[in-house]
Each structure stands twice: as structure tokens, then as C-alpha cells.
Coordinates of C-alpha atoms in Angstrom, one line a residue:
M1 CA -0.2 -0.3 0.4
A2 CA 1.5 3.3 -1.2
P3 CA 2.4 6.1 1.9
A4 CA 0.0 8.1 0.8
V5 CA -3.0 5.7 1.2
R6 CA -1.7 4.6 5.4
N7 CA -2.0 8.6 5.9
P8 CA -5.3 8.2 8.9
W9 CA -5.7 12.2 8.0
L10 CA -5.9 11.4 4.2
L11 CA -8.3 8.1 4.7
A12 CA -10.4 10.2 6.8
L13 CA -11.1 13.1 4.4
L14 CA -11.7 10.3 1.6
A15 CA -14.3 8.8 3.8
L16 CA -15.9 12.3 4.5
T17 CA -15.9 13.3 0.8
A18 CA -17.7 10.1 0.7
L19 CA -20.0 10.4 2.6
R20 CA -20.7 14.4 1.4
L21 CA -21.1 12.7 -2.2
L22 CA -23.7 10.7 -0.8
G23 CA -25.4 13.4 1.3
A24 CA -25.3 15.6 -2.2
A25 CA -27.1 12.7 -3.7
L26 CA -30.3 12.4 -1.5
L27 CA -30.2 16.3 0.0
P28 CA -32.6 17.9 -2.3
V29 CA -32.3 20.7 -4.5
S30 CA -32.6 24.4 -2.7
P31 CA -34.0 27.0 -5.0
D32 CA -30.7 29.1 -5.2
E33 CA -28.9 25.5 -6.1
A34 CA -31.3 25.8 -8.8
Y35 CA -31.3 29.5 -9.8
Y36 CA -27.8 28.4 -10.8
W37 CA -28.3 25.3 -12.1
V38 CA -29.8 27.7 -14.7
W39 CA -27.0 29.6 -15.2
G40 CA -24.8 26.7 -15.9
R41 CA -27.8 26.5 -18.8
A42 CA -27.6 29.7 -19.7
L43 CA -24.0 30.5 -19.4
A44 CA -22.6 33.8 -19.2
P45 CA -19.6 36.0 -18.6
S46 CA -21.1 37.3 -15.7
Y47 CA -24.8 37.0 -14.0
Y48 CA -26.6 40.2 -11.8
D49 CA -26.2 38.1 -8.3
H50 CA -22.2 36.9 -8.7
P51 CA -19.8 35.9 -11.6
P52 CA -19.8 33.2 -13.5
M53 CA -17.9 30.4 -11.4
V54 CA -20.7 28.6 -10.1
A55 CA -22.8 28.6 -12.7
L56 CA -19.4 26.6 -14.6
W57 CA -19.2 24.5 -11.9
T58 CA -23.2 23.3 -12.1
A59 CA -22.6 23.0 -16.0
T60 CA -19.5 20.9 -15.3
G61 CA -21.3 18.3 -13.0
T62 CA -24.8 18.4 -14.8
A63 CA -23.1 17.7 -18.2
L64 CA -21.6 14.3 -16.3
L65 CA -24.5 13.1 -14.6
G66 CA -27.3 15.0 -15.8
D67 CA -29.9 17.5 -14.2
N68 CA -30.3 15.6 -10.8
A69 CA -28.9 17.1 -7.4
L70 CA -26.2 14.5 -7.3
G71 CA -24.7 16.3 -10.7
L72 CA -25.3 19.8 -10.0
R73 CA -23.2 19.5 -6.7
L74 CA -20.8 17.0 -8.3
L75 CA -17.9 19.6 -7.8
A76 CA -18.7 20.9 -4.4
P77 CA -17.7 17.8 -2.3
V78 CA -15.1 17.2 -4.7
G79 CA -13.6 20.5 -4.8
V80 CA -13.5 20.9 -1.3
A81 CA -11.7 17.7 -0.9
I82 CA -9.1 19.0 -3.3
G83 CA -9.1 22.2 -1.4
S84 CA -8.5 20.9 1.8
V85 CA -5.1 18.6 0.7
L86 CA -4.1 22.6 -0.7
L87 CA -4.6 23.7 2.8
A88 CA -2.6 21.4 4.1
R89 CA 0.3 21.5 2.0
A90 CA 0.0 25.1 2.8
G91 CA 0.3 24.6 6.4
E92 CA 3.3 22.2 6.0
D93 CA 5.0 24.9 3.8
L94 CA 4.2 27.5 6.1
F95 CA 5.5 25.7 9.4
P96 CA 7.3 22.7 8.3
G97 CA 7.3 19.3 10.4
R98 CA 4.4 20.1 12.6
R99 CA 1.5 19.1 11.4
V100 CA 0.1 22.3 11.2
G101 CA -1.9 22.0 7.9
E102 CA -3.6 18.8 8.5
W103 CA -5.1 19.7 11.6
G104 CA -6.0 23.6 10.2
A105 CA -8.2 21.8 7.5
A106 CA -9.3 19.3 9.9
L107 CA -10.8 22.2 11.8
L108 CA -11.8 23.8 8.4
N109 CA -14.2 20.9 7.5
A110 CA -15.5 21.0 11.0
T111 CA -17.2 24.4 10.0
L112 CA -20.7 24.2 9.1
L113 CA -19.7 27.0 6.6
F114 CA -17.4 24.4 4.9
A115 CA -19.2 21.4 5.7
A116 CA -22.3 23.0 3.7
G117 CA -20.3 24.3 0.9
S118 CA -19.1 21.0 0.3
V119 CA -22.5 19.5 -0.2
L120 CA -24.9 22.0 -1.6
I121 CA -23.5 24.5 -4.5
T122 CA -23.3 28.0 -4.1
P123 CA -20.1 30.7 -5.3
D124 CA -19.1 30.4 -1.5
T125 CA -17.7 26.7 -2.4
P126 CA -15.3 27.4 -5.7
L127 CA -14.3 30.7 -3.8
L128 CA -13.2 28.7 -0.5
V129 CA -11.7 26.3 -3.0
F130 CA -9.9 28.3 -5.0
W131 CA -9.1 30.5 -1.8
C132 CA -7.5 27.3 -0.2
A133 CA -5.3 27.1 -3.6
A134 CA -3.7 31.1 -3.6
L135 CA -3.2 29.8 -0.3
W136 CA -0.7 27.3 -0.7
A137 CA 0.4 28.7 -3.9
A138 CA 2.0 31.5 -1.6
A139 CA 3.3 28.7 1.0
R140 CA 4.8 27.1 -1.6
L141 CA 6.3 31.2 -2.5
H142 CA 7.2 31.5 1.0
R143 CA 9.0 28.0 1.4
T144 CA 11.1 27.7 -1.8
Q145 CA 11.5 31.3 -3.1
D146 CA 10.7 30.3 -6.1
G147 CA 9.4 33.7 -7.7
R148 CA 7.0 31.3 -10.4
W149 CA 4.5 30.6 -7.7
W150 CA 3.7 34.1 -7.7
L151 CA 2.0 33.2 -11.3
A152 CA 0.1 30.1 -9.7
F153 CA -0.7 32.9 -6.9
G154 CA -2.4 35.1 -10.1
V155 CA -4.3 32.5 -11.5
F156 CA -5.7 31.0 -8.5
A157 CA -6.7 34.8 -6.9
G158 CA -8.3 35.1 -11.0
L159 CA -10.4 32.0 -10.5
A160 CA -11.3 33.3 -7.0
L161 CA -12.9 36.8 -8.1
L162 CA -14.9 34.8 -10.7
S163 CA -16.4 33.2 -7.8
K164 CA -17.4 36.1 -5.8
Y165 CA -16.4 39.6 -5.4
T166 CA -15.0 39.1 -2.1
A167 CA -12.1 37.6 -4.0
L168 CA -10.8 41.1 -3.7
L169 CA -9.7 40.5 0.0
L170 CA -7.4 38.0 -1.2
G171 CA -5.1 39.9 -3.0
G172 CA -5.9 42.9 -0.6
G173 CA -4.3 40.8 2.5
V174 CA -1.3 39.8 0.3
V175 CA -0.6 43.2 -0.5
L176 CA -0.3 44.5 2.6
W177 CA 1.9 41.4 4.2
L178 CA 4.0 42.7 1.6
L179 CA 4.1 46.0 2.5
A180 CA 4.1 45.3 6.5
E181 CA 7.0 42.6 6.1
P182 CA 10.3 43.6 6.0
R183 CA 11.5 39.9 4.6
V184 CA 8.9 39.3 1.5
R185 CA 8.9 43.1 1.0
P186 CA 11.7 42.4 -1.7
W187 CA 9.2 40.6 -4.2
L188 CA 7.7 44.2 -5.1
L189 CA 10.7 44.5 -7.7
R190 CA 10.4 41.1 -9.1
W191 CA 8.6 40.9 -12.6
Q192 CA 6.8 37.4 -11.1
L193 CA 4.7 38.9 -8.6
W194 CA 3.1 41.7 -11.1
A195 CA 3.0 39.2 -14.3
G196 CA 0.6 37.5 -11.2
G197 CA -1.4 40.4 -11.1
V198 CA -1.3 40.7 -14.5
L199 CA -2.9 37.1 -15.0
A200 CA -5.6 37.4 -12.2
I201 CA -6.9 40.8 -14.0
A202 CA -7.0 39.0 -17.1
L203 CA -9.0 36.1 -15.7
F204 CA -11.5 38.9 -14.5
L205 CA -12.1 40.9 -17.5
P206 CA -15.1 38.5 -19.2
V207 CA -16.9 40.1 -15.9
V208 CA -15.9 43.8 -16.3
W209 CA -17.2 43.4 -19.7
W210 CA -20.1 41.8 -19.1
N211 CA -20.7 44.7 -16.7
S212 CA -20.0 47.0 -19.0
Q213 CA -22.6 46.1 -21.2
H214 CA -25.4 45.9 -18.8
E215 CA -25.0 49.3 -16.7
W216 CA -22.3 47.5 -14.4
V217 CA -25.6 46.0 -13.0
S218 CA -23.6 43.6 -10.9
F219 CA -21.2 45.6 -9.5
A220 CA -23.8 48.1 -8.4
K221 CA -25.6 45.2 -6.8
Q222 CA -22.9 43.7 -4.3
G223 CA -21.1 46.6 -3.6
G224 CA -24.0 48.6 -2.9
R225 CA -25.0 45.6 -0.4
A226 CA -22.0 46.1 0.9
G227 CA -22.6 50.1 1.6
T228 CA -26.3 49.8 2.9
V229 CA -27.1 51.9 5.7
G230 CA -29.6 49.6 7.8
T231 CA -32.0 50.4 10.0
G232 CA -31.8 48.4 12.6
S233 CA -29.2 49.2 16.0
S234 CA -25.4 48.7 15.5
L235 CA -25.4 46.3 18.6
R236 CA -28.5 44.0 17.1
Y237 CA -26.3 43.6 13.5
L238 CA -22.8 43.4 15.6
G239 CA -24.4 40.3 17.5
E240 CA -26.0 39.1 14.5
L241 CA -22.9 38.7 13.1
L242 CA -21.2 37.4 15.9
G243 CA -23.7 34.8 16.9
G244 CA -24.3 33.5 13.5
Q245 CA -20.0 33.0 13.2
I246 CA -20.4 31.1 16.7
A247 CA -23.2 28.8 15.2
L248 CA -21.6 28.5 11.6
A249 CA -18.3 28.0 12.6
T250 CA -19.3 26.2 15.8
P251 CA -18.7 27.5 19.1
V252 CA -15.4 25.6 19.7
V253 CA -14.0 26.3 16.3
F254 CA -14.5 29.5 16.6
V255 CA -12.8 29.8 20.3
L256 CA -10.1 28.5 18.6
C257 CA -10.0 30.2 14.9
V258 CA -9.9 33.8 17.6
A259 CA -7.7 32.5 19.6
G260 CA -5.4 31.4 17.6
T261 CA -5.2 34.5 15.5
A262 CA -4.8 36.4 18.4
M263 CA -1.4 34.2 19.2
A264 CA -0.4 34.4 15.1
C265 CA -0.6 38.5 15.8
R266 CA 1.4 38.0 18.8
A267 CA 3.9 36.2 16.4
W268 CA 4.4 38.2 13.8
W269 CA 4.7 41.3 16.7
R270 CA 7.3 39.3 19.0
D271 CA 8.6 36.9 16.8
R272 CA 8.6 38.5 13.5
L273 CA 7.7 35.4 11.5
P274 CA 6.5 36.1 8.0
A275 CA 4.5 33.1 8.0
A276 CA 2.4 34.5 10.6
G277 CA 2.6 37.6 9.2
L278 CA 0.9 35.6 5.9
L279 CA -1.7 34.2 8.3
V280 CA -2.8 37.3 10.2
T281 CA -3.4 40.6 6.7
L282 CA -5.5 37.8 5.5
T283 CA -7.6 37.0 8.2
V284 CA -7.9 40.7 10.7
P285 CA -8.2 43.1 8.1
A286 CA -11.2 41.1 6.5
A287 CA -12.6 40.3 9.8
A288 CA -12.5 44.1 10.7
L289 CA -14.1 45.4 7.8
F290 CA -17.0 42.6 8.3
L291 CA -17.1 43.9 12.1
W292 CA -17.1 47.6 10.4
Q293 CA -20.2 46.9 8.0
A294 CA -22.4 45.4 10.9
L295 CA -22.1 49.0 12.9
G296 CA -24.2 50.3 10.2
S297 CA -25.8 46.8 8.6
R298 CA -26.6 43.4 8.3
V299 CA -23.6 41.6 7.2
Q300 CA -24.8 37.9 5.7
G301 CA -23.9 34.9 7.7
N302 CA -21.8 33.4 4.9
W303 CA -19.4 36.8 3.8
P304 CA -16.9 35.8 6.7
A305 CA -16.3 31.9 5.0
I306 CA -13.0 33.6 4.0
L307 CA -11.9 34.1 7.0
Y308 CA -11.2 30.8 8.4
P309 CA -9.1 28.9 6.0
T310 CA -6.3 30.9 7.6
A311 CA -7.6 31.3 10.8
C312 CA -8.0 27.4 11.5
L313 CA -4.3 27.5 10.5
A314 CA -3.7 29.9 12.7
A315 CA -5.1 28.0 15.6
A316 CA -3.5 24.6 14.7
A317 CA 0.3 26.6 14.6
F318 CA -0.1 28.4 17.7
L319 CA -2.5 26.8 20.0
G320 CA -0.1 24.5 22.1
P321 CA -0.8 21.3 23.0
R322 CA -3.0 22.5 26.0
W323 CA -5.5 23.0 23.4
R324 CA -5.3 19.5 21.8
G325 CA -8.6 18.6 23.4
W326 CA -10.3 21.9 22.5
K327 CA -9.2 20.8 19.2
L328 CA -10.4 17.4 19.0
A329 CA -13.9 18.5 20.4
G330 CA -14.1 20.9 17.8
M331 CA -13.8 18.6 15.3
G332 CA -16.3 16.4 17.4
I333 CA -18.9 18.7 17.3
G334 CA -18.8 19.8 13.8
L335 CA -19.4 17.1 12.3
A336 CA -22.0 15.8 14.8
V337 CA -23.6 18.5 13.8
M338 CA -23.1 18.3 9.9
F339 CA -24.3 14.5 10.1
A340 CA -27.6 15.2 12.1
A341 CA -28.4 18.1 9.4
L342 CA -27.7 16.0 6.5
L343 CA -30.2 13.6 8.3
Q344 CA -32.3 16.0 9.0
A345 CA -32.8 17.3 5.4
S346 CA -32.7 14.1 3.8
F347 CA -35.5 11.9 5.7
A348 CA -36.8 14.7 8.3
P349 CA -37.0 11.5 11.3
L350 CA -37.8 14.9 13.3
P351 CA -41.6 16.2 13.0
L352 CA -40.3 19.7 13.5
P353 CA -42.3 22.9 11.5
R354 CA -41.3 25.3 9.8
R355 CA -40.1 27.6 12.0
S356 CA -37.8 25.2 14.0
D357 CA -36.6 23.8 10.7
P358 CA -34.8 25.7 8.2
T359 CA -33.9 22.5 6.0
L360 CA -37.9 22.2 5.3
A361 CA -38.1 26.0 4.4
R362 CA -35.8 25.5 1.9
L363 CA -35.1 22.1 0.6
G364 CA -38.1 20.0 1.8
G365 CA -41.2 18.5 -0.6
W366 CA -40.5 20.2 -4.2
P367 CA -40.7 17.2 -6.2
A368 CA -44.3 16.3 -5.1
F369 CA -45.4 20.2 -5.0
A370 CA -43.6 20.6 -8.9
A371 CA -46.2 17.3 -9.6
E372 CA -49.1 18.9 -7.6
V373 CA -48.3 22.4 -10.0
E374 CA -48.1 20.1 -13.2
A375 CA -51.6 18.3 -11.8
A376 CA -52.8 22.4 -11.7
R377 CA -51.9 23.6 -15.5
Q378 CA -53.4 20.3 -16.7
Q379 CA -56.6 21.0 -15.3
R380 CA -56.7 24.1 -16.1
G381 CA -55.3 23.6 -19.7
A382 CA -52.5 26.0 -19.5
I383 CA -49.5 25.8 -21.7
F384 CA -47.1 27.1 -19.3
V385 CA -46.4 27.3 -15.3
A386 CA -45.2 30.9 -14.8
T387 CA -43.6 33.0 -11.4
E388 CA -42.4 35.9 -10.3
E389 CA -39.2 34.3 -7.5
Y390 CA -36.3 33.4 -9.3
G391 CA -36.0 30.3 -7.3
L392 CA -39.4 29.1 -7.0
A393 CA -39.0 29.9 -10.7
A394 CA -36.1 27.5 -10.8
E395 CA -36.8 24.6 -9.0
L396 CA -40.0 24.2 -11.3
A397 CA -37.8 24.2 -13.8
L398 CA -36.0 22.0 -12.4
H399 CA -39.1 19.4 -11.3
L400 CA -41.3 19.7 -13.8
P401 CA -41.7 17.5 -16.7
P402 CA -39.4 18.5 -19.8
G403 CA -42.5 19.2 -21.6
T404 CA -43.8 21.7 -19.4
P405 CA -42.8 25.4 -20.2
V406 CA -41.7 27.2 -16.9
V407 CA -41.3 31.3 -17.8
A408 CA -40.2 33.3 -15.1
L409 CA -41.3 36.7 -14.2
G410 CA -39.1 40.0 -13.6
D411 CA -36.2 42.4 -14.3
R412 CA -33.1 40.3 -13.6
W413 CA -34.5 38.2 -16.4
D414 CA -33.7 40.6 -18.8
L415 CA -30.1 40.0 -18.2
F416 CA -30.3 36.7 -19.5
D417 CA -30.0 35.2 -23.7
L418 CA -33.4 33.4 -22.6
P419 CA -35.9 33.7 -25.7
P420 CA -39.8 34.8 -24.2
P421 CA -42.7 32.9 -24.4
P422 CA -45.0 33.0 -27.2
Q423 CA -47.7 36.1 -27.2
G424 CA -50.8 34.5 -26.2
Q425 CA -50.2 31.5 -24.5
A426 CA -51.9 30.7 -21.8
G427 CA -50.1 29.8 -18.2
L428 CA -50.9 29.3 -15.2
L429 CA -49.2 31.6 -12.1
V430 CA -47.7 30.4 -8.9
R431 CA -47.2 32.9 -6.4
S432 CA -45.7 32.4 -2.9
E433 CA -48.3 33.7 0.0
R434 CA -45.6 35.2 2.0
R435 CA -45.2 38.2 -0.8
G436 CA -48.1 39.1 0.6
D437 CA -51.4 39.7 -0.4
G438 CA -51.0 42.3 -3.1
P439 CA -52.0 41.8 -7.0
P440 CA -48.6 39.6 -8.9
L441 CA -47.0 41.7 -10.6
W442 CA -48.3 40.2 -13.9
P443 CA -51.0 42.4 -15.7
G444 CA -54.0 40.7 -15.5
A445 CA -53.7 37.9 -13.4
T446 CA -56.5 36.0 -12.1
P447 CA -57.1 34.4 -9.2
D448 CA -57.3 30.5 -9.1
G449 CA -57.4 28.2 -6.4
G450 CA -54.0 27.0 -4.3
A451 CA -51.3 24.6 -3.7
V452 CA -49.2 23.7 -0.7
R453 CA -45.2 22.4 -0.3
Q454 CA -45.1 20.4 2.2
R455 CA -42.3 17.5 3.7
K456 CA -44.2 14.3 5.4
G457 CA -47.4 16.3 6.0
I458 CA -45.7 19.2 7.5
E459 CA -46.0 22.3 5.8
A460 CA -43.7 24.1 4.4
E461 CA -45.5 27.0 2.1
R462 CA -48.1 28.5 0.7
Y463 CA -49.1 29.3 -2.6
R464 CA -51.5 31.2 -4.7
L465 CA -52.3 30.1 -8.1
Y466 CA -53.4 32.8 -11.3
A467 CA -54.5 32.3 -14.9
V468 CA -52.6 34.6 -17.0
R469 CA -51.6 35.1 -20.8
V470 CA -48.9 36.4 -22.5
A471 CA -49.5 40.0 -24.2
P472 CA -47.8 43.2 -25.6
G473 CA -46.6 45.2 -22.6
D474 CA -46.0 42.3 -20.0
P475 CA -42.8 43.4 -17.9
P476 CA -39.7 40.8 -18.7
L477 CA -40.5 37.1 -19.4
A478 CA -37.8 34.2 -20.0
L479 CA -38.8 31.2 -20.8
L480 CA -36.4 29.0 -18.7
P481 CA -34.3 25.6 -19.4
A482 CA -35.9 22.4 -19.5
R483 CA -34.4 19.7 -17.9
R484 CA -33.2 17.3 -20.0

């Protein structure tokens, strides 16, 4: 048996990846995932919500395995496994011979943020994978002093930017490291560093071009979210941010990450360790930015996910033997919570109501609901099914029979290269009751019954049905791709 195969850490990662692949196959598809599946069927240089990497991942997986849950998510568990190996290698290069990388990658895999991204497919999944890859390239550069690793770093940073705009903090952190750490500052005079930057920008240029053709809509949306001033109190948003991170990282791992980052700051200040400086500049400034944002508006719980690769390495590197029990407890709790969440989302052994079970709200009952909508469409003689909610439209496109057209309503669909439905066709509009009692966006919609999405008899959401017809002057309409 090869030495690599005898490595217990690697064997554990392989077993965990197999479990995640099973979860990816069994877990119902969320509305956002279905929306990214539509992206993969309508590939473009960018989208209203995010850059295109998640669309490329879903398109690749479904091309290999078909339009199903596992095909849609295939690259998530595979990519996370590769990212875990690269993070482990980064830890070894930064702190040779101390098994920092293996411990750091294990802690990262125990967080709910990383565990969810290893089963569900979101833009954060490729972002974290390429973030870990870029960190590995920077660590290789630090250990080997071979400037060609700047080229690899530039490629991975560019791919991270193609995943999510928060990857800008990756480049910013490394630039700060170069400016603040005297022993790496000479790289500023080497051509390889600048060539790596050019590669990153070149990879990102298609997103810039697409935005220039669409009134900079994606930049405006995400930039506006980062700068929005909320109506709640600063303490409320700050409490939401900290409470969310404690939950998503799991409490023990969160404590380890905070303590490890503090010790890394101390090691950089006292011992002038360049490796500690790299971890600090990729963690602390971004964390300070999110804390500052929380003083005026809400920070989404997944945004700080980029902090954890370096924070987990810091915990592994700078928290000594006395913390070993904490590390083992953190990994055990994280994996147990992940398994429990997968079990509830896949099989719902606990009959929890919607308010107590987020898996019911987002994942429960979609195939049966689509069958109910299809029966209602046929009963009414409608040609297509329509909805004004992008996630609901994508779920119906994924679950309805391929011969049933799904029409999406709303301004965002103007940005897709998708055809409108033919004029004069009659359809059935599905609208969630959670959108309120006001009239639908579709002019002339006539109430025509209702439908309920449920899982094992427990209600997830109620919907109103309306009879509609395509006519001149309608809001933007798009005919979504059908399941293959």
C-alpha cells in the first residue's frame, strides 16, 4: 500500500468526501442551487448576482451526471476535498514538520460553513476552494522562494474573483503582507509578482466586460450591499454577526480561530515570523471590515467564510498541546452537527415545524409540489407555469416534466440570453403567500386556487395560483431551460 494511502488524515478525508457525495445525491435541491443550475444552462461571462464560476461548476457536473442533485453538486465535495489537501500542504510549507496543515484543514472541515459548501453548491464553494489554492501557492512561494509561484497565485486569485467579489480581500491581504513584512517586501521589485497580478486581472476581465454591457448592474448590486446603511441598531447587527459566526463555525472552532489568530498576531509582532504575518493579513483586516460593516448594516452569515482557512491554520500553528482537547472537541462537535443536519434535511426523522427547521423551509417537498402544480396546469388547460420568484421558477424548471415550459417574471431575467414565451399563450402563475396580499406583477392575473408545499404532512409554504396570458406590454419574461 502506498504511503499516502496509509495516511490516517487522508483516509479520513476520503471517507468524509464519500459521505458528502452521498449527501449531495440525497439532499433535495435548494432554490438558490436550482437558480445556479439555470445559470449553468445559460452560460454567460457574469450574472446579476455573482461572477460565473458557480455556473461553470454546475454546468460541468450536470454534463457528466445529468440534471439531478448529484450532477448539480458534483464539484462541491470534490472541490472541497482538493481544497482541504491544498490547505494542508499550505500549512506544511508555512510551518514545516509540525502537522499544522492537517490540523488546520481538519478544523476547517468541522465548520458548518465549509461542511455546507461541501454538499450544497453556492458561489462560496468555489471561492473557498480557490482561496485555499491561492494560499497554498503563497505558502509554496514563501518556502521555496521561487518567484514562479506568483504566477500560480495570480491564476488562483483570478479564479477566486470569478467565483465571488469578496476575493478582492485575498489580493488586498497579500499586498498588505508585502508592504508590512520586510523579508517579503523585495518581491515588489520582481517581475513575477506583477505578472501574477496581470494574470488575475486578465481572468477577471470577462466579468468587467459583461458589466460594462449591462450598466454595471452586478458591481452596483454587490457594492450596494456592502455599503448599505440598515435601519436596525449597531448592537443588533453586530450581535447577529457574532452569533451567526459562532453558530456557523461551531462554538468551539470559533473560539479556537479567535485565540489562534490573536496568537498569530503576537508571533508576528514579537518574533517577526513572515508566515504568521501572512495568516494575520489574510484574516484580521477582512474581519475588521466585516465588523465595521456590522456597525451600520447586516452582514450575511456566509460572507466571513473567507476568514476561516487562515484562522484555522493559525489555531493549529499557535495553540499548543494544552488546546489539543479543544481541537478534538471542535472537530467532533462539527462533524456530529453536520451529520445531524444532513440526516434531517434528507429524511426528516424529526417532525419539526418550519419555524424550527430551516431544512424544511428551503429544501422540503419540492418534487411533490412540482407534481401538484403540473396536475393543476393540466386541469386548467394552461400551456406553461410561471412565477415571479427566481428561486421558485428555477425549482419548477428543474422538477416539472421537460415538456412543461416554465416562464420567469422579473427584471433580472432581462440580463439572460433566454427567449420570451410566445404571445397569446395561457399559463398558470404560482405565487408564494409570503409575498403578501397584493396583486401579482403579471398584469391581468386572475385568482385560480392554491397549492401547498409540504414534507411528510408538515407545511413548508402556501402558494396562490393565477390564470395569466402572454400579451404585449408584459414585464420582462424569460422561458427557462428544461430539464434534460
